[in-house]
Coordinates of C-alpha atoms and ligand atoms in Angstrom, one line a residue:
X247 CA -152.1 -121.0 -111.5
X248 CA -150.9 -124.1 -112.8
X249 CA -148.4 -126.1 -110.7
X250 CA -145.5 -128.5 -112.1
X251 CA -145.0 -131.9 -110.6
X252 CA -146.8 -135.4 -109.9
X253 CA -148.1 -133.9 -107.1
X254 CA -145.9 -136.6 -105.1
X255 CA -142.6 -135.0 -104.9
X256 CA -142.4 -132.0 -103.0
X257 CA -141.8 -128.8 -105.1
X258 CA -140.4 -126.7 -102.4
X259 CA -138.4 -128.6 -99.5
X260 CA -137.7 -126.6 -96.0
X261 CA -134.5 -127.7 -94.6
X262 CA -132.7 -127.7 -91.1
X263 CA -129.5 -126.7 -91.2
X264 CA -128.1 -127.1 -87.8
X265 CA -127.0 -124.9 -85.7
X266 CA -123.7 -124.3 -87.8
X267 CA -121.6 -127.6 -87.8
X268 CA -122.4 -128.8 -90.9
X269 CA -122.4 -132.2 -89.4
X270 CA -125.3 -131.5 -87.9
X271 CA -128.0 -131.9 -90.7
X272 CA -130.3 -134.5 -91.5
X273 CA -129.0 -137.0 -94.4
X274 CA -132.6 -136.3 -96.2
X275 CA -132.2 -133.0 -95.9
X276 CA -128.4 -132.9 -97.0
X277 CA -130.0 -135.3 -100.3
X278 CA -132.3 -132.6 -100.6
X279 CA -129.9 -130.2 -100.7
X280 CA -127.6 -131.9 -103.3
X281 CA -130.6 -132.1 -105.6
X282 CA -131.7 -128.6 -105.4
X283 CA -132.4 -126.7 -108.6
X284 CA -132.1 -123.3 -106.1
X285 CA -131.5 -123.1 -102.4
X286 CA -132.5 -119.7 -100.9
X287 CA -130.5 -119.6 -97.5
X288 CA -130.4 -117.8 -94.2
X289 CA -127.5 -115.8 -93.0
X290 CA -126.4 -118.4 -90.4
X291 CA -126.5 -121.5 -92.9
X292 CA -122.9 -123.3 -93.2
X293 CA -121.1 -122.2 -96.2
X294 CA -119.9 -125.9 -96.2
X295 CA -123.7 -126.9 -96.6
X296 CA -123.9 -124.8 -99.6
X297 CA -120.6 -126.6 -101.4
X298 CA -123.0 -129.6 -101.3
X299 CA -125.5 -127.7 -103.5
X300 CA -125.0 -129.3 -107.6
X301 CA -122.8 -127.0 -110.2
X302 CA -125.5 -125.7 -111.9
X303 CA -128.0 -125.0 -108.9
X304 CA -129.1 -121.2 -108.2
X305 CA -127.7 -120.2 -104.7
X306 CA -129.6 -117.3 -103.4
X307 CA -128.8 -115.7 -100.1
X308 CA -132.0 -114.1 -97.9
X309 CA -129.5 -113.6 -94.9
X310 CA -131.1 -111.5 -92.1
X311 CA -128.7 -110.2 -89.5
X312 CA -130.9 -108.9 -86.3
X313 CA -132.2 -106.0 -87.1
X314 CA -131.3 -105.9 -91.4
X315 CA -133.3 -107.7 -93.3
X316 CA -131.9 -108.2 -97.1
X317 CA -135.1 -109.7 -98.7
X318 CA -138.7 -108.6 -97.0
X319 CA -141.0 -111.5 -96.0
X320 CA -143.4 -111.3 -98.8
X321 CA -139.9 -111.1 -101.4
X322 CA -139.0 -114.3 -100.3
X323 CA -142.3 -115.6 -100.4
X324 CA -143.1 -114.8 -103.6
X325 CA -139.4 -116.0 -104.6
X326 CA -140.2 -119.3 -103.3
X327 CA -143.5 -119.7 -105.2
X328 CA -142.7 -118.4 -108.6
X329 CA -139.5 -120.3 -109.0
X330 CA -141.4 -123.4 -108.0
X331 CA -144.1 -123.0 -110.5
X332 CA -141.1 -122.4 -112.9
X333 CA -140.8 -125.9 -112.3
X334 CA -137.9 -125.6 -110.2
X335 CA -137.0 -127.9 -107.1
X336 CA -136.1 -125.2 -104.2
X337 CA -134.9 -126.3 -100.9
X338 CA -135.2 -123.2 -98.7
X339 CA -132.7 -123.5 -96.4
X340 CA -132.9 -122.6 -92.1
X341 CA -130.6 -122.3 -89.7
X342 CA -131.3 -124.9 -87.0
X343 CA -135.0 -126.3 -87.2
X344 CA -136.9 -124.7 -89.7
X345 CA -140.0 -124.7 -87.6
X346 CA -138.6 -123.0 -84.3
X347 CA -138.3 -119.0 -84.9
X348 CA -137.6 -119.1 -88.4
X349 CA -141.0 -117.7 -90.2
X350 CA -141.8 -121.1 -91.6
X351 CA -145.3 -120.7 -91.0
X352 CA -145.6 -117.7 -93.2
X353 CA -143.7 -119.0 -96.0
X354 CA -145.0 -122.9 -95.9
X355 CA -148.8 -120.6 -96.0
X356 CA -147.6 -118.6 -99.2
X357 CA -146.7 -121.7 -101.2
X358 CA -150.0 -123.6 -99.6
X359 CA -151.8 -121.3 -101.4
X360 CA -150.5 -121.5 -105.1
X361 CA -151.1 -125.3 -104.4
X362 CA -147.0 -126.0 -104.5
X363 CA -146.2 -129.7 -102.8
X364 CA -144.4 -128.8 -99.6
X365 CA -142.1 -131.1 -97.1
X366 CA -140.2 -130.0 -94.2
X367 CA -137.2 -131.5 -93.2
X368 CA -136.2 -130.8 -89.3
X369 CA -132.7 -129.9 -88.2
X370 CA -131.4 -129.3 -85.0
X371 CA -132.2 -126.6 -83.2
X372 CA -129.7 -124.1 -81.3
X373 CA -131.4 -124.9 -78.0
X374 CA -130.9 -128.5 -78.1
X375 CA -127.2 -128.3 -79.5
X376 CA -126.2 -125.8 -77.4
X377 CA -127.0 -128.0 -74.1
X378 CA -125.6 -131.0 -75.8
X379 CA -122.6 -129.1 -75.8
X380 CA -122.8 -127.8 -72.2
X381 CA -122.8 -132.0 -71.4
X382 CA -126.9 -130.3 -70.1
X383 CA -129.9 -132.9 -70.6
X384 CA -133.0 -131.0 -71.0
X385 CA -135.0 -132.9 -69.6
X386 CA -134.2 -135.1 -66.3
X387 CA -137.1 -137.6 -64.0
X388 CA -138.2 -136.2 -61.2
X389 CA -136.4 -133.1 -62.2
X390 CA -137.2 -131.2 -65.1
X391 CA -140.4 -132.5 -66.9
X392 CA -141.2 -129.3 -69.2
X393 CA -139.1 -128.0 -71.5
X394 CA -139.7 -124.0 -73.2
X395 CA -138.0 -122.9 -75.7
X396 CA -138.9 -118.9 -75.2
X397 CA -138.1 -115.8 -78.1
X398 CA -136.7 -113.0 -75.1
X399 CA -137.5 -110.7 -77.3
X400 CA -140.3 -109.3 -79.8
X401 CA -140.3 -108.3 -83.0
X402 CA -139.6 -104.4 -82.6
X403 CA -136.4 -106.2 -79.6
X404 CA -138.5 -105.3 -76.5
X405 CA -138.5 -107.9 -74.3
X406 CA -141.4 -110.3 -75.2
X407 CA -145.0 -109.6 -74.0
X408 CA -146.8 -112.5 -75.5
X409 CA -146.9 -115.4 -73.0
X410 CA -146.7 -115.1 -69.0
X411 CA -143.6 -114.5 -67.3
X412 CA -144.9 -115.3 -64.0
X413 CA -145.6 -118.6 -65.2
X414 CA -142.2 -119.3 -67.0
X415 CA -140.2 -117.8 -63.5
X416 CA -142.1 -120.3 -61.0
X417 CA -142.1 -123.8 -63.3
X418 CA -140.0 -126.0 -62.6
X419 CA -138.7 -126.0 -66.2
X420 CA -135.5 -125.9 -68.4
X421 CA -136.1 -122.5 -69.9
X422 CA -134.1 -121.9 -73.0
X423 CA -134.2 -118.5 -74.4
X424 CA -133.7 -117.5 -77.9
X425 CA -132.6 -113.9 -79.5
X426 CA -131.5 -113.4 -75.9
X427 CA -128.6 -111.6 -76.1
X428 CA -129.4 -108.2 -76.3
X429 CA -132.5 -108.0 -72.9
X430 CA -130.4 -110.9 -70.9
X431 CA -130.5 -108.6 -68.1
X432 CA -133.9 -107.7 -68.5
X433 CA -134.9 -111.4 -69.0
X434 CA -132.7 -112.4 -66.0
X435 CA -134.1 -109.6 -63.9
X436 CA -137.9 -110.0 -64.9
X437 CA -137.2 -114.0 -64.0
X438 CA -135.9 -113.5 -60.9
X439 CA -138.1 -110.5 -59.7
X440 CA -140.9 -113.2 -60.3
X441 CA -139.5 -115.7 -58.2
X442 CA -137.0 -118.0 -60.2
X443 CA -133.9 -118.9 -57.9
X444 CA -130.8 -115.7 -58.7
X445 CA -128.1 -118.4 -57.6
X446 CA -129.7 -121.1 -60.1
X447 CA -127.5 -122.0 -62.9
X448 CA -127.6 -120.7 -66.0
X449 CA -126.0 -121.0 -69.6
X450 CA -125.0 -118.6 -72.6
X451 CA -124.4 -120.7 -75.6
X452 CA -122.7 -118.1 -78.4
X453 CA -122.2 -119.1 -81.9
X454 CA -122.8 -123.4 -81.1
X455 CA -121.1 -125.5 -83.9
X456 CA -119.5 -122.7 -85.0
X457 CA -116.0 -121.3 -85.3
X458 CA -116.0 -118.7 -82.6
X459 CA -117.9 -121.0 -80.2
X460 CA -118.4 -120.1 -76.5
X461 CA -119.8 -121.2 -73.4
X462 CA -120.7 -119.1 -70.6
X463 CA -122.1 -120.1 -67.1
X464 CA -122.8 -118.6 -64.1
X465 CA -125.5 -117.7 -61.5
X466 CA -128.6 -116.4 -63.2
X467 CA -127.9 -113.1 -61.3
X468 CA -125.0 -112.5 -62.5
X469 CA -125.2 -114.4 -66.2
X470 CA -126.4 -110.9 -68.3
X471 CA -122.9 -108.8 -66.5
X472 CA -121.0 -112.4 -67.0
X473 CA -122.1 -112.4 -70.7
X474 CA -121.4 -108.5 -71.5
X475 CA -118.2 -108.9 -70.2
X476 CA -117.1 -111.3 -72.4
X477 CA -118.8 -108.9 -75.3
X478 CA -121.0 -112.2 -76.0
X479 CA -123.0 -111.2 -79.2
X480 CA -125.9 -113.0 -81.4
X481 CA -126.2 -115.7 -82.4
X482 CA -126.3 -117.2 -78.7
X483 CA -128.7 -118.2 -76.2
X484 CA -129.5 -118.6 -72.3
X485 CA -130.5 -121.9 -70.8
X486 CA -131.6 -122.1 -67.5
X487 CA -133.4 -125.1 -65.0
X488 CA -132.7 -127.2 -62.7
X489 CA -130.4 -129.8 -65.0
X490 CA -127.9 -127.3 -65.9
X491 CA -127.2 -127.3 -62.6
X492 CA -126.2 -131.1 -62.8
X493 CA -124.5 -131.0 -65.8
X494 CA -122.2 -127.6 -64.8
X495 CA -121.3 -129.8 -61.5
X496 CA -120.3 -132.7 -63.7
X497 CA -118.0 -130.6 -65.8
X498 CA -114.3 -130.8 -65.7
X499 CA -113.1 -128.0 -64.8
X500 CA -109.8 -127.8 -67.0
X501 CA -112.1 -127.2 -69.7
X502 CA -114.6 -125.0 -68.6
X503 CA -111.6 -122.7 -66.0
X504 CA -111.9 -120.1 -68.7
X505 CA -116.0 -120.0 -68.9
X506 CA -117.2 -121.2 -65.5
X507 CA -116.8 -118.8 -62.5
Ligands
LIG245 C1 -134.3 -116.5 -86.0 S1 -133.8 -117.6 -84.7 C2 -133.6 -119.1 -85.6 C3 -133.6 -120.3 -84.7 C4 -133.3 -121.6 -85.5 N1 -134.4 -121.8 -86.4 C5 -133.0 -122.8 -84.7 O1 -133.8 -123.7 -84.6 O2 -132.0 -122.8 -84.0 C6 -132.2 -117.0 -84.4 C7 -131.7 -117.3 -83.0 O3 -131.4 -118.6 -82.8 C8 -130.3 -118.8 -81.9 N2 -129.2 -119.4 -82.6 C9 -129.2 -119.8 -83.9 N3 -128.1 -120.4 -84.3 C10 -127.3 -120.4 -83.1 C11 -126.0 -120.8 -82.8 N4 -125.2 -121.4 -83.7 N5 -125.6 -120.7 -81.5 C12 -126.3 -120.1 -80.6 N6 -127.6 -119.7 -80.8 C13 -128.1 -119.8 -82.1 C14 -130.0 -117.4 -81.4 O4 -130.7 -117.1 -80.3 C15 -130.5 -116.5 -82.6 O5 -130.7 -115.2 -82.2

């Protein structure tokens, strides 16, 4: 297969989005974006993102809400490939950091091997922007040396089997849970059965950066009955460790009378 390009500029371009504020990309990849012959988006992408695309660029929507997905894995892989060796420029665009949950792996593979020029361009991940809105440092001296960014669940939305639990419970780590809405209590429960603290802190962040943005805390006991009753629905996830602690005590409390209880 013959491939298109000086073999310098990148032919297919993954992109962070952000978490939804469409502040909260990277100025390459919002250049990349502008110069886009075809952008093949996620669901949770900013439509102001896309108004940056140029008039005559292709805009092509993959969106997967949990559990739909509009375009297979393999469609969007071959997508990618045989519009690039069209000669086209695509950005494929992620929500948040295209290299945390998003299938980059598979899709960066599938262009790998028709020999298309690749680049990825990182964005901000939920995890990070949803503690930066909580006022929560991930990380803290002393405090919180390890940071794990966790999927709760797996692919068929059991709760995840593929690392140890036990291990994740006892560190003394800011755990920060992704696709966690639907098993919180199962996750919360399985935490605490293996030792984590129930009266520790913890955080839902729903829909950061975005319109309908919310902020839940509460004991880690009671965070999965805290976040049902508010009907707190994907996207959104769970932070918990010993700085959120810090940071929830730190909080005014005019602005958090609604959330914090
Ligand atoms: C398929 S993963 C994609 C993660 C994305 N690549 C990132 O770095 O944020 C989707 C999950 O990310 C989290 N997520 C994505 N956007 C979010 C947002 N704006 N607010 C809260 N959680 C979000 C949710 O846990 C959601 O179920």
């Amino acid at each position: 297969m013959t491939v298109p390009g000086d073999g310098r500029r990148p032919l297919v371009s993954f992109v962070g989005a952000g978490p939804g504020d469409p502040e909260l990309i990277t100025v390459r990849g919002l250049r990349r974006l502008r110069e886009a012959d075809l952008i093949v988006h996620d669901r949770l992408v900013p439509t102001a993102l896309l108004a940056e695309a140029s008039a005559d660029a292709e805009l092509i929507d993959v969106g997967k809400a949990p559990g739909r997905h509009c375009l297979a894995q393999d469609q969007i892989n071959r997508l990618l490939v045989e519009r690039a060796c069209a000669g086209r420029f695509v950005v494929r665009l992620k929500g948040g950091d295209p290299a945390i949950f998003g299938r980059l792996a598979e899709e960066v593979r599938a262009a790998r091997a028709a020999r298309i020029p690749v680049e990825i361009v990182p964005g901000v991940t939920a995890g990070t922007a949803g503690a930066a809105r909580a006022g929560i440092s991930l990380t803290e001296r002393g405090g919180a040396s390890l940071i794990v960014f966790a999927t709760a669940t797996d692919r068929a939305g059991g709760l995840a089997s593929g690392f140890d639990w036990g291990l994740l419970a006892r560190a003394q780590a800011t755990l920060v849970f992704y696709m966690a809405v639907r098993r919180l209590a199962t996750v919360t429960a399985t935490l605490i059965s293996l030792g984590r603290d129930p009266g520790a802190p913890a955080l839902v962040a729903e829909n950061v950066g975005r319109p309908h943005e919310r902020l839940i805390a509460g004991p880690l006991a009671r965070i999965a009955a805290d976040a049902r009753a508010a009907q707190a629905a994907s996207p959104a996830i769970m932070i918990c460790g010993p700085t959120v602690a810090s940071a929830l005590a730190g909080l005014e409390r005019s602005r958090f009378a609604e959330m914090v209880r």
